[in-house]
Short mmCIF file of C-alpha atoms and ligand atoms in Angstrom, two decimals:
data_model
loop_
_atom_site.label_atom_id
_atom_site.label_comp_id
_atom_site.label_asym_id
_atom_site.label_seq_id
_atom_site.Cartn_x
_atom_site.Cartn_y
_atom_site.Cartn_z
CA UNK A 4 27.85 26.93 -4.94
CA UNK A 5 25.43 24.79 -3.25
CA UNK A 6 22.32 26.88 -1.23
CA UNK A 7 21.99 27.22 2.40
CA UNK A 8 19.75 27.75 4.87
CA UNK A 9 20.66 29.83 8.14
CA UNK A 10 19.30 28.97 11.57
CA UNK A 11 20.07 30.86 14.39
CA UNK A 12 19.74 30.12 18.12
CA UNK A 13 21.14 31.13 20.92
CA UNK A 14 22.31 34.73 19.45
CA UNK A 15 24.19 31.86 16.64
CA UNK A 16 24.03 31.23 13.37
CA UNK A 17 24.36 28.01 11.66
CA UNK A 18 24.37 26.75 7.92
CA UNK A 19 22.23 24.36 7.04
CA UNK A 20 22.60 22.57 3.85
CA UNK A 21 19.96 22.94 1.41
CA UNK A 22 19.42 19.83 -1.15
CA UNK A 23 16.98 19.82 -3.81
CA UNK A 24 14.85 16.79 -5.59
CA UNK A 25 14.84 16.49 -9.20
CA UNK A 26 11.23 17.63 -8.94
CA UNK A 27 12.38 20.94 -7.32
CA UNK A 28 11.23 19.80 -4.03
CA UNK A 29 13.43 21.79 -1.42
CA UNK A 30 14.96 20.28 2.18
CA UNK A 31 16.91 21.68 5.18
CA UNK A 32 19.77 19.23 5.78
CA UNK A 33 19.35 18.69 9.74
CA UNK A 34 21.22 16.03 10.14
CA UNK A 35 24.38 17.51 11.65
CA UNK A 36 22.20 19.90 13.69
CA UNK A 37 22.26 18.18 17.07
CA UNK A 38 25.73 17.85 16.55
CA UNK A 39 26.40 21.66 16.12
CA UNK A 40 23.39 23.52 17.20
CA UNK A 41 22.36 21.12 20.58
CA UNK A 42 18.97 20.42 18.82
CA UNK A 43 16.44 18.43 17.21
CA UNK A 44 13.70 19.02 15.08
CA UNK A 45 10.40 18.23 16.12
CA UNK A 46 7.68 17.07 13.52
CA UNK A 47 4.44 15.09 14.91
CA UNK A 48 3.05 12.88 12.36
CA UNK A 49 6.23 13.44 9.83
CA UNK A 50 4.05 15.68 7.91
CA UNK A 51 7.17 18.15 6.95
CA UNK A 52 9.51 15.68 7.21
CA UNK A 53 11.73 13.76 4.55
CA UNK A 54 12.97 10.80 5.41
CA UNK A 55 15.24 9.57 2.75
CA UNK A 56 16.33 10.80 -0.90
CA UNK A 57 14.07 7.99 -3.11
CA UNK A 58 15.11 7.64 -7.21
CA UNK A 59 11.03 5.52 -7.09
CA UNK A 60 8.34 7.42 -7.03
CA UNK A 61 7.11 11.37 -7.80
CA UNK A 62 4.04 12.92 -6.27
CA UNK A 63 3.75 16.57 -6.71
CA UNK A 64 0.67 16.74 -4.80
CA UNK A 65 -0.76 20.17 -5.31
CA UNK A 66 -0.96 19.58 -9.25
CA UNK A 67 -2.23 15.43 -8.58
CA UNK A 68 0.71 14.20 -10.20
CA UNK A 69 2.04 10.76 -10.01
CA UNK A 70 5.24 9.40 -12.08
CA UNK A 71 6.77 5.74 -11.50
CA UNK A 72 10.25 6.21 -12.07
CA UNK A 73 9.64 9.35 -14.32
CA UNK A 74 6.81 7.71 -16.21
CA UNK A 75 3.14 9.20 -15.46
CA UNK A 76 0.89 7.15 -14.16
CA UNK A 77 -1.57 7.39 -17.08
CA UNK A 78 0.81 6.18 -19.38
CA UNK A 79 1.26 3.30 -17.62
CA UNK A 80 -2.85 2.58 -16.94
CA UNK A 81 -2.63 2.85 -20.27
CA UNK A 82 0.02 0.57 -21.82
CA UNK A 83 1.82 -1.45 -19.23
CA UNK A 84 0.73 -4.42 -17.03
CA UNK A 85 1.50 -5.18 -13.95
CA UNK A 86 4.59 -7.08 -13.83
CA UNK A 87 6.35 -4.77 -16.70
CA UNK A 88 5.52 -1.67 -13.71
CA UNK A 89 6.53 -3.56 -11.09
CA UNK A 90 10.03 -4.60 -12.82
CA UNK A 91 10.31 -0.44 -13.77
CA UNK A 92 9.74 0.17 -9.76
CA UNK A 93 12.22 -2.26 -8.58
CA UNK A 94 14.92 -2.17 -11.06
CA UNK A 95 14.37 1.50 -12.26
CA UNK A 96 13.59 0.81 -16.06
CA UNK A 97 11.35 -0.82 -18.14
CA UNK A 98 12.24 -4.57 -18.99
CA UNK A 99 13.27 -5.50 -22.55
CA UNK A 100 11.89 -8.90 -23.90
CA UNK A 101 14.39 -11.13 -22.11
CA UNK A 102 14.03 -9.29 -19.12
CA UNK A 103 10.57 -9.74 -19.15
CA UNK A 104 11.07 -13.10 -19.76
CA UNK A 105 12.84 -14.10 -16.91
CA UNK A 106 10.88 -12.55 -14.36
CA UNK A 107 7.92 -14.24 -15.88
CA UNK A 108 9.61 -17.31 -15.36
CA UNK A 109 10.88 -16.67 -12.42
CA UNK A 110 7.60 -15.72 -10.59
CA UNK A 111 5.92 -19.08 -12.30
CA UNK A 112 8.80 -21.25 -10.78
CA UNK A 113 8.13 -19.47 -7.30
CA UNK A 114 4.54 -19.80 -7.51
CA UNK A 115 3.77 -22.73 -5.12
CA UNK A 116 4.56 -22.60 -1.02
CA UNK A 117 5.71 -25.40 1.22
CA UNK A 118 2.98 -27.92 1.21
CA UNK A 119 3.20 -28.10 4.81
CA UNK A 120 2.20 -24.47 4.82
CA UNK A 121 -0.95 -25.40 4.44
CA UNK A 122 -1.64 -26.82 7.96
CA UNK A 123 -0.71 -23.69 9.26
CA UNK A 124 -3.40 -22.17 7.50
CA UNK A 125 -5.92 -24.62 9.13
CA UNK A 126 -4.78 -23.67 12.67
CA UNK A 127 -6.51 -19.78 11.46
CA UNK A 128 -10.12 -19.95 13.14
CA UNK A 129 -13.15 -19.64 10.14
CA UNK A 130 -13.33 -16.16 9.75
CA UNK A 131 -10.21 -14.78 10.66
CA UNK A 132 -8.91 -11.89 8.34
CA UNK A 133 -7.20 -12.76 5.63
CA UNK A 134 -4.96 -9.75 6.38
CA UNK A 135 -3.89 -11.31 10.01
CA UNK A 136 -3.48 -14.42 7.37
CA UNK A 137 -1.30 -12.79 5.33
CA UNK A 138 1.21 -11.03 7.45
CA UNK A 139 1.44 -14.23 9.72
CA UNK A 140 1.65 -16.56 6.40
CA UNK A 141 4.53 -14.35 5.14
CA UNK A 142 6.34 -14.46 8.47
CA UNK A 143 6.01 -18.02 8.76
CA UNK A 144 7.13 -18.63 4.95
CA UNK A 145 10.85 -18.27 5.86
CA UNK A 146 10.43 -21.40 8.66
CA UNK A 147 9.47 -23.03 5.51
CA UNK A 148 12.02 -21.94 2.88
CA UNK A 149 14.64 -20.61 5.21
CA UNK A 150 16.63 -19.54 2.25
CA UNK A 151 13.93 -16.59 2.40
CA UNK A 152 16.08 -15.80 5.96
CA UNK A 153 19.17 -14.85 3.81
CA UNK A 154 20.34 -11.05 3.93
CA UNK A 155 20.34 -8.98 1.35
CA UNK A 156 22.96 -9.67 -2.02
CA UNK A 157 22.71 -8.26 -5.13
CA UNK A 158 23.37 -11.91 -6.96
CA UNK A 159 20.19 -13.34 -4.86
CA UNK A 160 18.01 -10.25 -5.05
CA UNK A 161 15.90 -11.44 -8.20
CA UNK A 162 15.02 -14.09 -6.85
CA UNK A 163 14.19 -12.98 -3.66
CA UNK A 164 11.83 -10.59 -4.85
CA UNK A 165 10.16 -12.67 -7.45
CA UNK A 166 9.72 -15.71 -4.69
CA UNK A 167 8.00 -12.50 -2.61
CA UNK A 168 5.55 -11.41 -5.08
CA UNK A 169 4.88 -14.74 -6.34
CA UNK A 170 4.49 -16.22 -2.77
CA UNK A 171 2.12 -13.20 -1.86
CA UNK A 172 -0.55 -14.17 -4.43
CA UNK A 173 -0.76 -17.67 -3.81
CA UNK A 174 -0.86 -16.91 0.29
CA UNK A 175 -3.41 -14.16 -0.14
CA UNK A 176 -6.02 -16.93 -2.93
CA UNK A 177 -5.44 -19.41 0.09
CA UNK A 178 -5.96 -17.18 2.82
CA UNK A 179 -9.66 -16.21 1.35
CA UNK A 180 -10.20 -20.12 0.51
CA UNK A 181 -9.13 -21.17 3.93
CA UNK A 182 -11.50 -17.95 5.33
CA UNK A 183 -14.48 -19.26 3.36
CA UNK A 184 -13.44 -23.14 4.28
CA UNK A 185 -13.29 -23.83 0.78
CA UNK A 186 -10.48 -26.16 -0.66
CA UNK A 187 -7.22 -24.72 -1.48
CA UNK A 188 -6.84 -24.38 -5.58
CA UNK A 189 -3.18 -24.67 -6.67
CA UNK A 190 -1.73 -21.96 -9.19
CA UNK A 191 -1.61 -22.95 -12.76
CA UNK A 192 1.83 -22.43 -14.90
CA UNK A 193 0.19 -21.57 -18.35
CA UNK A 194 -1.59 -18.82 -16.28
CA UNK A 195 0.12 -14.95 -16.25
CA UNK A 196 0.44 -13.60 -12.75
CA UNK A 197 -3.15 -11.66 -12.21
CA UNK A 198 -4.95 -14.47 -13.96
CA UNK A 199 -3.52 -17.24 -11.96
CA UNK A 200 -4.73 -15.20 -8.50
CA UNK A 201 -8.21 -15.33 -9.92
CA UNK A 202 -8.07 -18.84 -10.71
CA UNK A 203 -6.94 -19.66 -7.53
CA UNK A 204 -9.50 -17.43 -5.75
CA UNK A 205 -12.48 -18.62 -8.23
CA UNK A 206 -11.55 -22.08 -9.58
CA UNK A 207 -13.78 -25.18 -8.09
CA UNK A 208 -11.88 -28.47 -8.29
CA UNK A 209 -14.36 -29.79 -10.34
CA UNK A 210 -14.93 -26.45 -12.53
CA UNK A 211 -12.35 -23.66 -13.82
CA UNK A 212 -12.90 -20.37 -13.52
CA UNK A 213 -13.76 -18.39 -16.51
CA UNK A 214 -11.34 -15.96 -16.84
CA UNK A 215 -12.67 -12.71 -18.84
CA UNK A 216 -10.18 -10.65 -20.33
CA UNK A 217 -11.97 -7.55 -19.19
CA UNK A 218 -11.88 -9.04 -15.56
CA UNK A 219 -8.26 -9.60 -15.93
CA UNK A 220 -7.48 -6.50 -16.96
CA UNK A 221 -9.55 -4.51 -14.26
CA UNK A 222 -7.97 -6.51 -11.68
CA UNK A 223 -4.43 -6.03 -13.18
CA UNK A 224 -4.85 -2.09 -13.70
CA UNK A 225 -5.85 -1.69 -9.60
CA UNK A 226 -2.83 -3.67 -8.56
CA UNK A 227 -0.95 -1.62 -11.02
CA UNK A 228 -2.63 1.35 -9.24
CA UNK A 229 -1.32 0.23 -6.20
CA UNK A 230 2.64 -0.67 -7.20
CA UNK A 231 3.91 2.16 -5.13
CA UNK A 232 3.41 5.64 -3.33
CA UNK A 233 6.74 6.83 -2.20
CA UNK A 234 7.00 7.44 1.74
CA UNK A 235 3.32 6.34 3.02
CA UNK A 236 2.79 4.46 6.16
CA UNK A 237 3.44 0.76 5.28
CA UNK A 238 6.66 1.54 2.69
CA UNK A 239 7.76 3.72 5.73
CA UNK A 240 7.04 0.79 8.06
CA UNK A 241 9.18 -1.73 5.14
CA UNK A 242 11.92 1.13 4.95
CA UNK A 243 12.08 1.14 8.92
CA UNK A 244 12.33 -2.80 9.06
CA UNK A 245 14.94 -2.97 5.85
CA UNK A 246 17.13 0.05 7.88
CA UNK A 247 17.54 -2.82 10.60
CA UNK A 248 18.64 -5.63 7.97
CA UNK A 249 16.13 -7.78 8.60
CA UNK A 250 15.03 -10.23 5.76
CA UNK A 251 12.86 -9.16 2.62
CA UNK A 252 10.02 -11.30 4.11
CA UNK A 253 9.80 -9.94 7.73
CA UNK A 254 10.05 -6.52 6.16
CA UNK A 255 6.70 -7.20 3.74
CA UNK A 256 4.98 -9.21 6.51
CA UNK A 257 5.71 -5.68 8.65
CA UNK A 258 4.01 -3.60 5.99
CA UNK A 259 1.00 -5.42 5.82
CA UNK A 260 0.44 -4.80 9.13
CA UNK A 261 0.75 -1.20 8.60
CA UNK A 262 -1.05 -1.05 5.75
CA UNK A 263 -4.25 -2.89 7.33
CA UNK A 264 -5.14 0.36 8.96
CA UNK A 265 -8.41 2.13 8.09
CA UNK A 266 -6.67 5.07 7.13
CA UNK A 267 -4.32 3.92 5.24
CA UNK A 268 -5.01 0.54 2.97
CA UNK A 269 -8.06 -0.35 5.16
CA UNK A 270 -9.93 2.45 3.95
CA UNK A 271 -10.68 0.19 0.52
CA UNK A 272 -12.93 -1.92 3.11
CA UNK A 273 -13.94 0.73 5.04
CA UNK A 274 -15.25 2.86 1.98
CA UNK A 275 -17.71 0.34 0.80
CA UNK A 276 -19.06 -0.63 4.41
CA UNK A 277 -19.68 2.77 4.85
CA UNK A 278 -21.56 3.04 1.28
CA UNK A 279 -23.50 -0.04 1.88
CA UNK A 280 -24.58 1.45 5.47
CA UNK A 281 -25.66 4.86 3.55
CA UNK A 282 -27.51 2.23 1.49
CA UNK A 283 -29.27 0.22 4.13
CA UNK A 284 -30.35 3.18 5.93
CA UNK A 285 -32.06 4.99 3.03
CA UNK A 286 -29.92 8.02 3.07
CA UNK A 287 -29.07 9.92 -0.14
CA UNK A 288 -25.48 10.55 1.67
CA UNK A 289 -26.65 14.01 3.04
CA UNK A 290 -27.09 12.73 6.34
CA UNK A 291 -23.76 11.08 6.26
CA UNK A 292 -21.90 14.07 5.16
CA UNK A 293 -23.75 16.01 7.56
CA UNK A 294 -22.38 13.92 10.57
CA UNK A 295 -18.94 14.21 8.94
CA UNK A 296 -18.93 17.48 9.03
CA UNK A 297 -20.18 17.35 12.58
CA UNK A 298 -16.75 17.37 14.37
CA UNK A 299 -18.44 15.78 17.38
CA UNK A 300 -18.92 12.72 15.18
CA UNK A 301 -16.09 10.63 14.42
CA UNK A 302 -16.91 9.70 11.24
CA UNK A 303 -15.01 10.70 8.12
CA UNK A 304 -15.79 10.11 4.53
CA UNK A 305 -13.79 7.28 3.95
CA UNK A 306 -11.84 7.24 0.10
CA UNK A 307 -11.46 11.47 0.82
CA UNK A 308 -8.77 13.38 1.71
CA UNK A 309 -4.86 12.46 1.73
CA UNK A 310 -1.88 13.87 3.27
CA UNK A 311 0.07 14.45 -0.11
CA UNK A 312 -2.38 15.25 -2.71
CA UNK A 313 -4.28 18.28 -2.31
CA UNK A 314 -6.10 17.85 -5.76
CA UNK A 315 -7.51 14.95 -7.43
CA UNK A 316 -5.67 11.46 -7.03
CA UNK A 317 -4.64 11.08 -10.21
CA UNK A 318 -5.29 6.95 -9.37
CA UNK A 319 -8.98 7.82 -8.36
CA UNK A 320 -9.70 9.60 -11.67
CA UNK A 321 -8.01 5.97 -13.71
CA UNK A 322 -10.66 4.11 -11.12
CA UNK A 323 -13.01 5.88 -11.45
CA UNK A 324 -12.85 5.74 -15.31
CA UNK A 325 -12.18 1.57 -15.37
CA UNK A 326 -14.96 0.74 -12.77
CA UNK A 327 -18.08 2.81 -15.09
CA UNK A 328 -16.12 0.33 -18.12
CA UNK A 329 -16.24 -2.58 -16.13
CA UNK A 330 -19.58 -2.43 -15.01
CA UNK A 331 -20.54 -1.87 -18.52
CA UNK A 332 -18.51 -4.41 -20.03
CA UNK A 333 -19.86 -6.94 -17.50
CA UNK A 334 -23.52 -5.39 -17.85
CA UNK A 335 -23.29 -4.63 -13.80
CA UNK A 336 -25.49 -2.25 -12.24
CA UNK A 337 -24.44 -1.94 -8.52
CA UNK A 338 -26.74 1.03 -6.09
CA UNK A 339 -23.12 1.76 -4.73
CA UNK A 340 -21.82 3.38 -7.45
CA UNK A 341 -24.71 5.89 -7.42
CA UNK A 342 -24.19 6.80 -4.14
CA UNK A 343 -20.61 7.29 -4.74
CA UNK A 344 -21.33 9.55 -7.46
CA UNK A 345 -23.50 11.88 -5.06
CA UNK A 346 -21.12 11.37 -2.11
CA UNK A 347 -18.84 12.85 -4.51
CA UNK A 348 -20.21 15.72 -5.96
CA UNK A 349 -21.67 16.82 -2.86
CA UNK A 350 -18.36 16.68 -1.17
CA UNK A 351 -16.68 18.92 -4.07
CA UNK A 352 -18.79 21.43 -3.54
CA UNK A 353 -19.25 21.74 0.09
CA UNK A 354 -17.04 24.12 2.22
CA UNK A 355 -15.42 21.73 4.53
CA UNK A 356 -14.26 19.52 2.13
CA UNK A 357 -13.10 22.49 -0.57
CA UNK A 358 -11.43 24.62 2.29
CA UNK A 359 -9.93 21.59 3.23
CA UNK A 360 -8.77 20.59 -0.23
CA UNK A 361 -10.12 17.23 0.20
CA UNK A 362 -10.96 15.05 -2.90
CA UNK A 363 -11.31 11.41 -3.70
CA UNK A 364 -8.37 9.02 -3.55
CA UNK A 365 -7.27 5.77 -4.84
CA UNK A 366 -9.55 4.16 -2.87
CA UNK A 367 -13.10 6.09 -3.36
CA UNK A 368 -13.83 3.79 -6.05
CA UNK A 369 -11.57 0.89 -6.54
CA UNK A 370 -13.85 -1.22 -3.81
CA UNK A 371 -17.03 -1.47 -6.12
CA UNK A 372 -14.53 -2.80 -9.48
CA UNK A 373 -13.39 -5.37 -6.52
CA UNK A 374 -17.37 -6.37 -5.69
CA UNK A 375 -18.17 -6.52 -8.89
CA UNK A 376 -15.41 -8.87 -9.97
CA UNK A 377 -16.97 -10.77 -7.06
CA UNK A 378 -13.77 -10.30 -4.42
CA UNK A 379 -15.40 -9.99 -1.01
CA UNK A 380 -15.04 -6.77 0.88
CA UNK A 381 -12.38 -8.56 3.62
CA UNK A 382 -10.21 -8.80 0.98
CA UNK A 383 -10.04 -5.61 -0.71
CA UNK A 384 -7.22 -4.87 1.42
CA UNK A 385 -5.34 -7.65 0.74
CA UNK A 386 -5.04 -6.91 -3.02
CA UNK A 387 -3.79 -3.48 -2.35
CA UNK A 388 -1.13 -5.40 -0.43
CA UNK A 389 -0.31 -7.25 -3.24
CA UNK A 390 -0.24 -4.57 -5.64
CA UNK A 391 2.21 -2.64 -3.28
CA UNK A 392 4.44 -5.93 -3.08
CA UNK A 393 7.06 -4.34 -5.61
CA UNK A 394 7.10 -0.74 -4.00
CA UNK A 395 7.82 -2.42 -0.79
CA UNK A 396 10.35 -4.44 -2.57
CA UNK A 397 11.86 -1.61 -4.68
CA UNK A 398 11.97 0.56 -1.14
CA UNK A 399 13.43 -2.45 0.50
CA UNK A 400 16.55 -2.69 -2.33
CA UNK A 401 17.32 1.39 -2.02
CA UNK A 402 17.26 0.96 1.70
CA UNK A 403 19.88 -2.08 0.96
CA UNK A 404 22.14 -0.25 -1.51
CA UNK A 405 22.54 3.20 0.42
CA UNK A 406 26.01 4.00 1.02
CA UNK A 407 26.84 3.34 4.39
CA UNK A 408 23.53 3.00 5.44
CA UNK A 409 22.70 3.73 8.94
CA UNK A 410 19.28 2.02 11.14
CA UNK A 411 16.18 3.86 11.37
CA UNK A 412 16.65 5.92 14.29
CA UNK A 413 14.26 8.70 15.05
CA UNK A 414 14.74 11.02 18.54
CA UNK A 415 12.06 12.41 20.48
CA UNK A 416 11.13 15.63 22.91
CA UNK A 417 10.70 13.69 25.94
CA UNK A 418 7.90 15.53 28.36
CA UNK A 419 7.49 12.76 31.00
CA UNK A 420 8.68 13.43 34.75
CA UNK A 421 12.42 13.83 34.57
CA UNK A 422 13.65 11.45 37.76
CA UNK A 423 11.06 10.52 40.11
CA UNK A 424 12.06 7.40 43.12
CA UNK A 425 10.66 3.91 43.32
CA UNK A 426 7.56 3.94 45.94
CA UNK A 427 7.27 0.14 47.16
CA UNK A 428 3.53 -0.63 46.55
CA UNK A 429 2.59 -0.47 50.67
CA UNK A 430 3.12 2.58 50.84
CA UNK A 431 1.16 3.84 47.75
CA UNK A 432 -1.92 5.81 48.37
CA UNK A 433 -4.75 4.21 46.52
N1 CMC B 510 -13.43 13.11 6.00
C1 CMC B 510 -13.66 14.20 6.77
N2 CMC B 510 -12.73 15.06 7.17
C2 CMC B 510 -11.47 14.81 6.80
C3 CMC B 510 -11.14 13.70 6.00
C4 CMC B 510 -12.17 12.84 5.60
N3 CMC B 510 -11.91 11.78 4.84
N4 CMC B 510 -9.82 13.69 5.79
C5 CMC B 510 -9.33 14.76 6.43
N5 CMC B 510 -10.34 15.45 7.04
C6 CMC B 510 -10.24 16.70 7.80
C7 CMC B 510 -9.68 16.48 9.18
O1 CMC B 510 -10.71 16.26 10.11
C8 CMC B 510 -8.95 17.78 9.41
O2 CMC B 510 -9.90 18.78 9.72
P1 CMC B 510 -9.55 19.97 10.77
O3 CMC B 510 -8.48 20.76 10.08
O4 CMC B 510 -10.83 20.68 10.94
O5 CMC B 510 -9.08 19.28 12.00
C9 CMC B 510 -8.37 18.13 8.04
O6 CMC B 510 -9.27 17.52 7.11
C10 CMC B 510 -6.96 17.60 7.81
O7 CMC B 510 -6.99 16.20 8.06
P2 CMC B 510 -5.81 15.38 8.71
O8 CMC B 510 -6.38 14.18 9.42
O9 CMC B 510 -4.92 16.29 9.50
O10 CMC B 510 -5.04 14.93 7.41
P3 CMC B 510 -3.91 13.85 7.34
O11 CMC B 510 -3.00 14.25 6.27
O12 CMC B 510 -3.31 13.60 8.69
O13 CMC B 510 -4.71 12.50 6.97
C11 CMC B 510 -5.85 10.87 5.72
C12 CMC B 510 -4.80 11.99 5.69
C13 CMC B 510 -5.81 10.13 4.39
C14 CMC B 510 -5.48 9.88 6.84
C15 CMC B 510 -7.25 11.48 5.96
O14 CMC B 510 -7.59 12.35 4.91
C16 CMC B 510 -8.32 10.42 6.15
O15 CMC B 510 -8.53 9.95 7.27
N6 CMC B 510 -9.04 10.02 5.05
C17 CMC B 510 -10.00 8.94 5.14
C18 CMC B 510 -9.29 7.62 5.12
C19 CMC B 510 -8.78 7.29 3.74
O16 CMC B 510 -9.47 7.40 2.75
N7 CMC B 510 -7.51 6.80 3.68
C20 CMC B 510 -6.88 6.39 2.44
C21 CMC B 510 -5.76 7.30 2.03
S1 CMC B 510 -5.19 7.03 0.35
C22 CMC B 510 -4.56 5.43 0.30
C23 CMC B 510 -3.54 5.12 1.31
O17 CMC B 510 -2.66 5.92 1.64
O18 CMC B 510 -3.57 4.00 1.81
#
């Protein structure tokens, strides 16, 4: 027999369904609870709250564990790339050859946007984030292709998604040309998907762009990194859109926007402004973790802390790991890093952060592998956003496929004045 939970209220008792993850995670069933108890629950922030069952991702936070459809995420830093991930996230397997194939293909035939796109992208002032690019760019791809404006069907999904991810990269190399008024390099067909974003980013007309392997990889492995993080802000924000039916492309083009915060995907930038400040000013980071600490002080240590993981981020540790190779392979020595490191072990061992069970995350370190594959700091947000294109995308098809699947709809514990009358302006006192 199935577990229960029992609430009581009122001097009554009710039953609340109990269902359990494959991971063990435990949840009260609350959705009939209005309906037979008069109530809502009430949970600021969603901190204790889950919002769907999801077959994508597992974080068991306390132990800093992180599986993409049952596979850890070390074994896949390890062995996959990512495309391979990204077709396990969004079809729920990994690929055999032909499979591979074909998305290959397909993401090489999708590579290239409207050519009349690319007046839109003059009408963008110099200097205008390429993250405002981005989500606007994606939007405005559908008035372009309006087959992108289609619903949702199984037989067009592939597509769909590869045109998404395909269109993302190209949008995001144009956006930083366009940002940097440089002229707009077209993606090359021989090229594999995180090659041809570097080429477009880093090719002159007149020059290519040498493409190191070790470059390649680096920059593969952090969009990897990225593919997904079950129920965050932004794949919340795509789940939200998707619940409404709206098109793959609005929902994407809503999750950048989300994820352009500086505490959620923002943070990349924000980490390495706030190193670079620590830098200017001559501090060894004490100061700066002394005015963290200083709850008067807004400031936080930006790359710390997360609402899941109370350990390690198991992405942080892979990050951490590829940006000392890279450097080395590439003979880099960058004054961030160093300050990092200190930032870091001071932080482990001070109070507030341990009580707090605070600890590097995915995007502590990733920011100085982007500088020193020469991506400027304005965009470091936009490559998270294309790394999380196939979460997004893999949240958007469960959303799609549920049963009988109902809109977004979350109630609220209204504390505003109950009925008040209409006082005609006049007779306002000022
Ligand atoms: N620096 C200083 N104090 C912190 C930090 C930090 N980075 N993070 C949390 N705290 C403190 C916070 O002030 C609070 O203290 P108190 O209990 O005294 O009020 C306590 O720790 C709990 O913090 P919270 O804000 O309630 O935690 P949350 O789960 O709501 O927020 C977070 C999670 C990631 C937004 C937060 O840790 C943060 O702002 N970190 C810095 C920004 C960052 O690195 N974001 C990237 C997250 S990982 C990638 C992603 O999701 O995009």
């Amino acid at each position: 027999m199935s577990e229960t939970a029992k609430l009581e209220l009122d001097g009554k008792a009710y039953q609340l369904p109990v269902i359990v993850g494959s991971g063990g995670e435990r949840a009260l069933d609350i959705s009939s609870l209005r309906q037979t108890a008069g109530c809502i629950t009430l949970d600021d922030a969603y901190a204790n709250t889950g919002a769907c069952q999801s077959a994508i991702t597992y974080i068991d936070g306390d132990q800093g564990i992180l599986r993409y459809r049952g596979i850890p995420i070390e074994e896949l830093a390890e062995h996959s790339t990512f495309i391979e991930t990204a077709f396990l996230l969004i079809y729920g397997r990994l690929p055999v050859r032909a499979e591979m194939r074909r998305l290959s293909d397909l993401l090489t035939q999708n590579e290239m946007i409207h050519e009349d796109m690319k007046f839109h992208f003059e009408g963008f002032p110099p200097n205008a984030h390429p993250m405002a690019i981005l989500s606007a760019m994606i939007n405005a791809s559908s008035c372009f292709h309006p087959r992108l404006l289609e619903g949702y069907s199984p037989e067009h999904f592939d597509l769909q998604a590869a045109r998404l991810m395909s269109k993302v990269r190209t949008i995001a190399a144009f956006a930083f040309r366009k940002s940097r008024g440089l002229p707009i390099i077209y993606p090359k067909p021989v090229y594999k998907y995180t090659a041809n974003f570097l080429h477009m980013m880093f090719s002159e007309p007149y020059q290519d762009y040498d493409l190191k392997p070790e470059v390649v990889r680096a920059l593969d492995l952090i969009f990897l990194l990225h593919a997904d993080h079950e129920q965050n802000c932004s794949t919340t924000t795509v789940r939200m859109i998707a619940s409404a039916q709206a098109n793959l492309f609005a929902c994407a083009a809503g999750g950048v926007c989300a994820l352009w915060g500086p505490l959620h995907g923002g943070a990349n930038q924000a980490v390495i402004q706030m190193l670079e400040e620590i830098h200017t000013t001559g501090d060894d980071g004490s100061k700066f973790l002394a005015a963290v600490k200083d709850k008067s002080d807004r400031a936080r240590l930006m790359g710390f802390g997360h609402r899941v993981y109370k350990n390690y981020d198991p992405r942080a540790k892979i990050i951490k790991a590829q940006c000392h190779k890279l450097l080395r392979q590439l003979k880099a020595d960058d004054p961030l890093l160093a300050i990092a490191h200190k930032l870091e072990e001071a932080a482990l061992k001070d109070e507030y952060f341990v009580s707090r069970k605070l600890y590097p995350n995915v995007d502590f370190y990733s920011g100085i592998i982007m500088r020193a594959i020469g991506i400027p700091v304005e965009m470091f947000t936009v490559i998270f956003a294309i790394g999380r294109m196939p979460g997004w995308i893999a949240h958007y098809k469960e959303v799609m496929d549920r049963k009988n699947g109902r809109i977004y709809r979350p109630r609220q514990v209204y504390v505003g004045p109950l009925l008040q009358s209409y006082v005609p302006i006049e007779q306002r006192a000022d």
